[in-house]
CSV table of C-alpha atoms and ligand atoms in Angstrom, one decimal:
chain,number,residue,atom,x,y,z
A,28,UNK,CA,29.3,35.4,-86.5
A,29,UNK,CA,27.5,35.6,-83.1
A,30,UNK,CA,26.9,32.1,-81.1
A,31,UNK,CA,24.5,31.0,-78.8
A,32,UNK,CA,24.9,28.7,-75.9
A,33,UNK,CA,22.1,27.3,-73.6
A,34,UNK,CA,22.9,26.8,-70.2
A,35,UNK,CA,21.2,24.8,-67.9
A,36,UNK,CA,21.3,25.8,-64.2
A,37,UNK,CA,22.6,29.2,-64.8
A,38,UNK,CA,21.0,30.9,-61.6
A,39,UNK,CA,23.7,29.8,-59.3
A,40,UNK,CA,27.6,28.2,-59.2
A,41,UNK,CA,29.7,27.4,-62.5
A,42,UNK,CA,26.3,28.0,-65.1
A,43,UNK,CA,26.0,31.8,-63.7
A,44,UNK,CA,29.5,32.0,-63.7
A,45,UNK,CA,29.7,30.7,-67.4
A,46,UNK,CA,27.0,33.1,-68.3
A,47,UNK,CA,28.9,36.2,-67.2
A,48,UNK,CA,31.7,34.7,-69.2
A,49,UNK,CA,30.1,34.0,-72.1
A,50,UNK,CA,28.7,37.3,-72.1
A,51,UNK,CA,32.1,38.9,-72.1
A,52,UNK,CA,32.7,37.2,-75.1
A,53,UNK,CA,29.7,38.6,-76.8
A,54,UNK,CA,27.6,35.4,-77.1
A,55,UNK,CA,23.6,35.2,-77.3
A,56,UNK,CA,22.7,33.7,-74.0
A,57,UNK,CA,19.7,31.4,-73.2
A,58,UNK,CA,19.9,31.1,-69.4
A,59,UNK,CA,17.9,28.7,-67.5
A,60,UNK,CA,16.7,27.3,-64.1
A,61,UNK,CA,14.4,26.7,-62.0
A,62,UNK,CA,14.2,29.7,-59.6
A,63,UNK,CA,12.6,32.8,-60.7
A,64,UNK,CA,14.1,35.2,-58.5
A,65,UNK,CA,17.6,34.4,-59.8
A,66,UNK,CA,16.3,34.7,-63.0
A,67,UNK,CA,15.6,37.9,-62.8
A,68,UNK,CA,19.0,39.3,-61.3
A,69,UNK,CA,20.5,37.1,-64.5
A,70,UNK,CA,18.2,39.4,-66.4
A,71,UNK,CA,19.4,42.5,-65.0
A,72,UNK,CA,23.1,41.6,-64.7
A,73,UNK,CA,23.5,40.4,-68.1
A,74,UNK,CA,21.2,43.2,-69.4
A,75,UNK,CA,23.8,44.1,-71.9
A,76,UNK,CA,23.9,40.8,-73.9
A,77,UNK,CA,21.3,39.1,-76.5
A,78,UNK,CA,19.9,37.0,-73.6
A,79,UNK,CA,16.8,35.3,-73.8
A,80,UNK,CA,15.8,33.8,-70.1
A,81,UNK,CA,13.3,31.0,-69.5
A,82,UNK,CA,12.6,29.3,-66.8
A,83,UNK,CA,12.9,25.4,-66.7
A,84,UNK,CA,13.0,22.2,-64.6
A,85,UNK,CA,15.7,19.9,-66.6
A,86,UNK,CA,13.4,17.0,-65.0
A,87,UNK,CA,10.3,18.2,-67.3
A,88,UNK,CA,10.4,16.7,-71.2
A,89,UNK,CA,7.4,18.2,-72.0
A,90,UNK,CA,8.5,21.8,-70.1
A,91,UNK,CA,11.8,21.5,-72.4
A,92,UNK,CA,10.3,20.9,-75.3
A,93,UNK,CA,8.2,23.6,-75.1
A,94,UNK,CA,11.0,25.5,-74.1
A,95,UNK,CA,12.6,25.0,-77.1
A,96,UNK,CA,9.7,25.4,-79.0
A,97,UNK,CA,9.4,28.6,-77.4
A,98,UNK,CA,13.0,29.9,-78.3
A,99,UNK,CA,13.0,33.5,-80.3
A,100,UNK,CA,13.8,33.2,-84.1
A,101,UNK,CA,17.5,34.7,-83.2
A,102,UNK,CA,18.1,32.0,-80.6
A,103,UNK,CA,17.4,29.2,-82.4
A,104,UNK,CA,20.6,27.8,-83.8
A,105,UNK,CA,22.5,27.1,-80.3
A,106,UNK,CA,26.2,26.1,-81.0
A,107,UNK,CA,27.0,25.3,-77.4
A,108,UNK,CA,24.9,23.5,-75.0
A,109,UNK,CA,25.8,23.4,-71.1
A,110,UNK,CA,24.7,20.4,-69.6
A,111,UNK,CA,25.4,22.0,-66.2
A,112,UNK,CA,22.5,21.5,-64.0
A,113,UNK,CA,23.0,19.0,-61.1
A,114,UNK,CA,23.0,18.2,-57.9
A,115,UNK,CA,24.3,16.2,-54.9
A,116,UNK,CA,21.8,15.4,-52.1
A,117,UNK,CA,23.1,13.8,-48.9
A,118,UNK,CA,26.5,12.3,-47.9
A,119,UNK,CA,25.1,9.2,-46.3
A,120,UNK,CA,25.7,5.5,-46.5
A,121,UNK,CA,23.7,3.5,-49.0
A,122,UNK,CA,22.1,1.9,-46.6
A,123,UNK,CA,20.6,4.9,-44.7
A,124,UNK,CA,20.3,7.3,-47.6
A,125,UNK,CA,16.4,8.6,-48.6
A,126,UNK,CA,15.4,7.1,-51.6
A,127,UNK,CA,13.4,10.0,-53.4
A,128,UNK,CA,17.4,11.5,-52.9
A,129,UNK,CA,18.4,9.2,-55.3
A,130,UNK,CA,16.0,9.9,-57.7
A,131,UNK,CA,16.2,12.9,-58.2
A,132,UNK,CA,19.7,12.8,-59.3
A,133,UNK,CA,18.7,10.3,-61.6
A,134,UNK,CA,16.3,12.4,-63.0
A,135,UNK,CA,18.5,15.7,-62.9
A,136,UNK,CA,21.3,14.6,-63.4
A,137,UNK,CA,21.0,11.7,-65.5
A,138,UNK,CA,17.6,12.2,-67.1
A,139,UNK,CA,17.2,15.5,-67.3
A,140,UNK,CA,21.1,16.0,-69.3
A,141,UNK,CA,19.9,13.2,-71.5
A,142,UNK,CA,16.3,15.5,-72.4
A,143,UNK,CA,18.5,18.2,-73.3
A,144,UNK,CA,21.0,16.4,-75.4
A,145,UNK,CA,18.5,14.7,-77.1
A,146,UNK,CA,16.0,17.2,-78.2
A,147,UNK,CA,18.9,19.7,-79.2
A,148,UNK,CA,21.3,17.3,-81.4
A,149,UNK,CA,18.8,17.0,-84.3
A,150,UNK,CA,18.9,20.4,-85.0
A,151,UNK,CA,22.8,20.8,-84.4
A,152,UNK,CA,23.1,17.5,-87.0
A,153,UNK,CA,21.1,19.4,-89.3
A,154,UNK,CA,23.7,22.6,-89.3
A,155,UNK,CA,26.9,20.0,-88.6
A,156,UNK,CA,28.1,21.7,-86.1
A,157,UNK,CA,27.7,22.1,-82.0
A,158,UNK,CA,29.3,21.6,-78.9
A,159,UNK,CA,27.5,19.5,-76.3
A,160,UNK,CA,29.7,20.5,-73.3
A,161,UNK,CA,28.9,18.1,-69.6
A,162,UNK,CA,29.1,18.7,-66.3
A,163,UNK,CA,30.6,15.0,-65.0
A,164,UNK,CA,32.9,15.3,-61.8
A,165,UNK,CA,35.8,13.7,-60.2
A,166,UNK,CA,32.9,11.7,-58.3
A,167,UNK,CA,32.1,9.9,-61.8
A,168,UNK,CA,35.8,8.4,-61.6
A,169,UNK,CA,36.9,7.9,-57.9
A,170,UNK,CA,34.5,6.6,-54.7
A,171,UNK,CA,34.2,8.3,-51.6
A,172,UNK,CA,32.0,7.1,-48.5
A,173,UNK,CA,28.6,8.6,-48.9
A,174,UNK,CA,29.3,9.1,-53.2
A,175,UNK,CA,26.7,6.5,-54.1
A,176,UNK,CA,24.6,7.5,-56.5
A,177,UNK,CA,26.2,10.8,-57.0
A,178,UNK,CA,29.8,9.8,-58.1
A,179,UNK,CA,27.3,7.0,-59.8
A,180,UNK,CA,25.2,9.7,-62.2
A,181,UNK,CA,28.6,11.6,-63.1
A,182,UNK,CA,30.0,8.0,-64.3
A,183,UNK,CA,26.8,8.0,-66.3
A,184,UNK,CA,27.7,11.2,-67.7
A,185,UNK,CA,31.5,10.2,-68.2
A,186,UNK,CA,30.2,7.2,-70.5
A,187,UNK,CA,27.3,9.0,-72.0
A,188,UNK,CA,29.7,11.6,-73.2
A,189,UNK,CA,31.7,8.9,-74.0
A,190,UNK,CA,29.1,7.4,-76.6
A,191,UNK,CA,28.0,10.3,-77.9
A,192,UNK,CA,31.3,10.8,-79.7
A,193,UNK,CA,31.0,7.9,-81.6
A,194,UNK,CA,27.0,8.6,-82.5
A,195,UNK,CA,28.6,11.9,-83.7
A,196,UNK,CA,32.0,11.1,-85.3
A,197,UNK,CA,31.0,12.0,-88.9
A,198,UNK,CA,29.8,15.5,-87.8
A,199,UNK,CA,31.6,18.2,-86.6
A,200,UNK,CA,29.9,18.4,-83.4
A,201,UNK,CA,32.1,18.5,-80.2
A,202,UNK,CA,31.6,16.6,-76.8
A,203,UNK,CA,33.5,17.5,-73.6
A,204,UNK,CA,33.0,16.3,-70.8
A,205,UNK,CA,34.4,18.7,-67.8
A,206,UNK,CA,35.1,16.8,-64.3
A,207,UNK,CA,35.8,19.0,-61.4
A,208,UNK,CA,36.9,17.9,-58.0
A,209,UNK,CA,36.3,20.2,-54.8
A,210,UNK,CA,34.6,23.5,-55.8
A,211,UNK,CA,32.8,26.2,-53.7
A,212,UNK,CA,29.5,27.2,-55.1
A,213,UNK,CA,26.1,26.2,-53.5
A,214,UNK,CA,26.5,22.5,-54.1
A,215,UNK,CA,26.9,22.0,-50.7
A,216,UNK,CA,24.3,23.9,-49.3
A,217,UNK,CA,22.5,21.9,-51.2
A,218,UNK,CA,23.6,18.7,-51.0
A,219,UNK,CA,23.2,19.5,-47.0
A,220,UNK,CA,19.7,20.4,-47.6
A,221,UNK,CA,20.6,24.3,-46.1
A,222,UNK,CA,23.0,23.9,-43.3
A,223,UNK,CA,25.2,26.5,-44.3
A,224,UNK,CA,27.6,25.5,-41.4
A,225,UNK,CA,28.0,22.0,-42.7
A,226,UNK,CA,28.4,23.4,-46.0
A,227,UNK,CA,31.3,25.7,-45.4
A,228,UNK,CA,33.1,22.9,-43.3
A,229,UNK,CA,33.9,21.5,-46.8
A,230,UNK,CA,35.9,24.3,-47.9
A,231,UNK,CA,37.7,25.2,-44.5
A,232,UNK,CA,41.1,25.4,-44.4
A,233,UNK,CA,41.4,24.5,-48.5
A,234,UNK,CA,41.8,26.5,-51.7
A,235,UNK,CA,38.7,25.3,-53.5
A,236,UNK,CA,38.4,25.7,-57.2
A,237,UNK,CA,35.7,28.8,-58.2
A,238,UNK,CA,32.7,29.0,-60.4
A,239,UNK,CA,35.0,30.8,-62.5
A,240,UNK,CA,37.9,28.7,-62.7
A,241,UNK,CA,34.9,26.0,-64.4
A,242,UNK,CA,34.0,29.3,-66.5
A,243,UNK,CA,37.6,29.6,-67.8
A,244,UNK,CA,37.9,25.9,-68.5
A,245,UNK,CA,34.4,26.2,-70.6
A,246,UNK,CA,35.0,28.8,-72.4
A,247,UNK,CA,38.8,27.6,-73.6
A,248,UNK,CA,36.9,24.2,-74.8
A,249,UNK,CA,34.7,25.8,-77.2
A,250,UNK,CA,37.4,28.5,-78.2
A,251,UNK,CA,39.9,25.8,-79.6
A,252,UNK,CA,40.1,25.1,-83.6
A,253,UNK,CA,36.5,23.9,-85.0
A,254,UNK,CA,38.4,20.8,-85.6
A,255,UNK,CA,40.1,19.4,-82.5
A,256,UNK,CA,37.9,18.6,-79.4
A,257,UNK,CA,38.8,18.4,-76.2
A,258,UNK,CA,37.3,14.9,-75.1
A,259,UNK,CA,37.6,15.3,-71.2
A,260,UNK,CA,39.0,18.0,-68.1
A,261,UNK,CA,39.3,16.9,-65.2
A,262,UNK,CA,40.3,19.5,-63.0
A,263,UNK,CA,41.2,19.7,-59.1
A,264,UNK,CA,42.0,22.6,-56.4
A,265,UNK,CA,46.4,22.2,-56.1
A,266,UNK,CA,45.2,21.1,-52.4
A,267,UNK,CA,43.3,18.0,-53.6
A,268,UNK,CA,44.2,14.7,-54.4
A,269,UNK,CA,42.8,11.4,-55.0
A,270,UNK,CA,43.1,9.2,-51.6
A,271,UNK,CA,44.7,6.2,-50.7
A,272,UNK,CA,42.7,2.9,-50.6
A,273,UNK,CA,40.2,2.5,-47.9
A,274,UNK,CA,40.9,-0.7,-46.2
A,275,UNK,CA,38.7,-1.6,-42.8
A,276,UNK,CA,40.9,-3.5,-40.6
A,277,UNK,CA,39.1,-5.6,-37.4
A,278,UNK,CA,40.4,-4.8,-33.8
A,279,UNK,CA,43.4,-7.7,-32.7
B,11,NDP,P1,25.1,25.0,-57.7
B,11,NDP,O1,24.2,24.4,-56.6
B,11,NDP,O2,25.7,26.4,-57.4
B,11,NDP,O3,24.3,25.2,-59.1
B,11,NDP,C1,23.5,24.2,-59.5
B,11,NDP,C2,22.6,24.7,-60.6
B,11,NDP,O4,21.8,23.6,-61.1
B,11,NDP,C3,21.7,25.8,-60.1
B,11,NDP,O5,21.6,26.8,-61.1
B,11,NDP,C4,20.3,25.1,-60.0
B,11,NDP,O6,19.3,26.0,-60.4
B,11,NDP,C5,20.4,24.0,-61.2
B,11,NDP,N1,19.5,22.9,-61.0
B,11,NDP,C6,19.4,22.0,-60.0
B,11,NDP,N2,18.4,21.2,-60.2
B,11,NDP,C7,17.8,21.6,-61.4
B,11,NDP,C8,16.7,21.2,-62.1
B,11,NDP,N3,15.9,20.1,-61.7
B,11,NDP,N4,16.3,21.8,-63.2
B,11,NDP,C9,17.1,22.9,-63.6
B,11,NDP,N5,18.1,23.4,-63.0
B,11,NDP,C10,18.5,22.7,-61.9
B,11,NDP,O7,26.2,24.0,-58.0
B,11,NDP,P2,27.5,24.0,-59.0
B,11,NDP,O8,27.5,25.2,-59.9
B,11,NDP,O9,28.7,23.6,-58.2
B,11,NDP,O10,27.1,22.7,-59.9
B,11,NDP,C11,26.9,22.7,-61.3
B,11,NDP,C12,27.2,21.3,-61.8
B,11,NDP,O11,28.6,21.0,-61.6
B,11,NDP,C13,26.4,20.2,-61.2
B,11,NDP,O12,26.1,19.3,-62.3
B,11,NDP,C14,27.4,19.6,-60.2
B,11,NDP,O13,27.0,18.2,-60.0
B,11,NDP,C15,28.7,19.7,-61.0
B,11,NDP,N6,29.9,19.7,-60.1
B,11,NDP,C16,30.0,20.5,-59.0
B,11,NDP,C17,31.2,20.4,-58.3
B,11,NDP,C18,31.4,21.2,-57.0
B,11,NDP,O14,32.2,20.8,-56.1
B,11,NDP,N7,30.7,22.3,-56.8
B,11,NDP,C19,32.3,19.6,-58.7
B,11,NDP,C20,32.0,18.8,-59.8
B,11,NDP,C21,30.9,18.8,-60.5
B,11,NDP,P3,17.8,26.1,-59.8
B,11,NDP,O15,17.9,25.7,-58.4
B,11,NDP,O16,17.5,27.6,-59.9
B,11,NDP,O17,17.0,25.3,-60.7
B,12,8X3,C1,31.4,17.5,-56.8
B,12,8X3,C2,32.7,17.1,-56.2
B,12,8X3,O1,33.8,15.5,-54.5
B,12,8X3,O2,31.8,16.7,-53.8
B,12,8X3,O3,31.1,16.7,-57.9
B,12,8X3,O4,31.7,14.8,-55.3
B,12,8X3,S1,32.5,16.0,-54.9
C-alpha cells in the first residue's frame, strides 16, 4: 500500500533532498516550509508524485493544526513524519550571542519538533503504526566553541527521542533519531545570516556529507522490517572527527 510522509523544511537541504527520494519510491508527499517560492519549484519538480504542499512555520501551533486539519482525505494517515526543520543561528560565544538567536532555535527546533510530534502521534496511536524520524546532530552529543544553544536543542532532540520510545513501547511506532556531523546544504548560509563567503569557508578543503547522503540514511530507516527500529545514526563526512579536549593553558 502507498505511504505518506510529512516533511518539515522540505524547501531546501536534507527535507528537499528526502522529498525527491521519497518520491522515487512512490510515496504520497506532504512537503512543507516556510518560503513560498520554493514551494512552488517542489510543486513542479515533484509534479509526478501524490504530493500535497502547504506552507507552514513549525513555530505556529495554531498554523499546524490547521494544517493538519487542512490535510486532503488521501493524506491523512501519515506513516512517516520528518522532524527536519531547523536551524543554526550564529557561531558566537555565549556571552556575546543575540538573544532572540536563541530563541528561535528553541522555538524551531525544540518547540516547533515537539508541535509536530505531538499533534501527529494521536492519530498514528490510533492506526499503531508510524515512524517519527528527527533531525538531532553531532552538535546534540559533542561541544564546540560557539555550539551553545544549538548543540543544546539537538541534545534536546537526542533525549526527546529518547523518551518517546518508552511513551511508545507497546505500539509499533518507530523513533529514530538521525545525527549528522558536517554537511553542505544552506545551514550555513543561514547560520551566517547570508554571507555566502563565510558559509563556504566551512566546507573548503573537506568532503562534506550531501543532502542526499541524509536522504539515503532516511529512507533505509523506514525501509527496515516493521519490527526492528533503528534507535539512533549518527553519521560523519570520512574527513571528520570528534576533537581532542580543549584545554586553555595561561602564558609562563
Ligand atoms: P537547510 O538550511 O538547507 O534547510 C533547513 C530547512 O528548515 C529549510 O527547508 C527551511 O525552510 C526549514 N525551516 C527553518 N526554519 C523553519 C521554520 N520556522 N518553520 C518551517 N521550516 C523551517 O539546512 P539542512 O537541510 O542542513 O538542515 C536540516 C536539519 O538538519 C536541521 O534541523 C539542521 O539542524 C539539521 N542538521 C544539519 C546539519 C548540517 O551540517 N547541514 C548537520 C546536522 C543536522 P524555510 O526557510 O522555507 O522555512
Ligand atoms: C550541524 C553540524 O557541526 O555545524 O548540526 O553543528 S554542526
Amino acid at each position: 500500500m502507498q505511504k505518506t510522509i510529512l516533511i518539515t523544511g522540505a524547501t531546501s537541504g536534507f527535507g528537499k533532498a528526502c522529498a525527491e527520494r521519497f518520491a522515487r519510491e512512490g510515496w504520497r508527499l506532504i512537503v512543507t516550509g516556510r518560503r513560498k517560492d520554493r514551494l512552488q519549484e517542489l510543486r513542479e519538480l515533484l509534479s509526478d508524485a501524490p504530493l500535497h504542499v502547504a506552507e507552514l512555520d513549525v513555530r505556529d501551533l495554531k498554523g499546524v493544526k490547521a494544517m493538519i486539519a487542512a490535510l486532503p482525505e488521501d493524506f491523512r494517515d501519515i506513516d512517516v513524519l520528518l522532524n527536519n526543520a531547523g536551524l543554526a543561528l550564529g557561531l558566537q560565544g555565549a556571552d556575546k550571542t543575540d538573544l532572540n538567536d536563541w530563541e528561535t532555535m528553541i522555538d524551531t527546533n525544540i518547540k516547533g519538533l515537539c508541535y509536530l510530534t505531538r499533534c501527529l502521534l494521536p492519530a498514528m496511536v490510533a492506526r499503531n503504526q508510524g515512524h517519527i524520524i528527527n533531525l538531532g546532530s553531532v552538535a546534540g552529543t559533542y561541544p564546540y566553541p560557539g555550539g551553545n544553544v544549538y548543540g543544546a536543542t539537538k541534545a534536546f532532540v537526542k533525549q526527546f527521542s529518547r523518551n518517546l520510545l518508552t511513551d511508545l513501547t507497546h505500539t509499533g511506532i518507530r523513533v529514530t533519531n538521525i545525527e549528522p556531523g558536517l554537511a553542505e546544504s544552506e545551514f550555513s548560509i543561514v547560520r551566517f545570516q547570508g554571507d555566502k563567503a563565510k558559509a563556504d569557508a566551512v566546507y573548503r578543503g573537506t568532503q562534506p556529507l550531501r543532502p542526499v547522503d541524509i536522504a539515503e540514511i532516511v529512507y533505509w530507516v523506514t525501509s527496515v522490517p516493521a519490527h526492528v527500529n533503528i534507535n539512533t545514526v549518527e553519521v560523519m563526512p570520512v574527513c571528520q572527527s570528534c576533537g581532542p579536549f580543549h584545554i586553555h593553558r595561561q602564558a609562563e
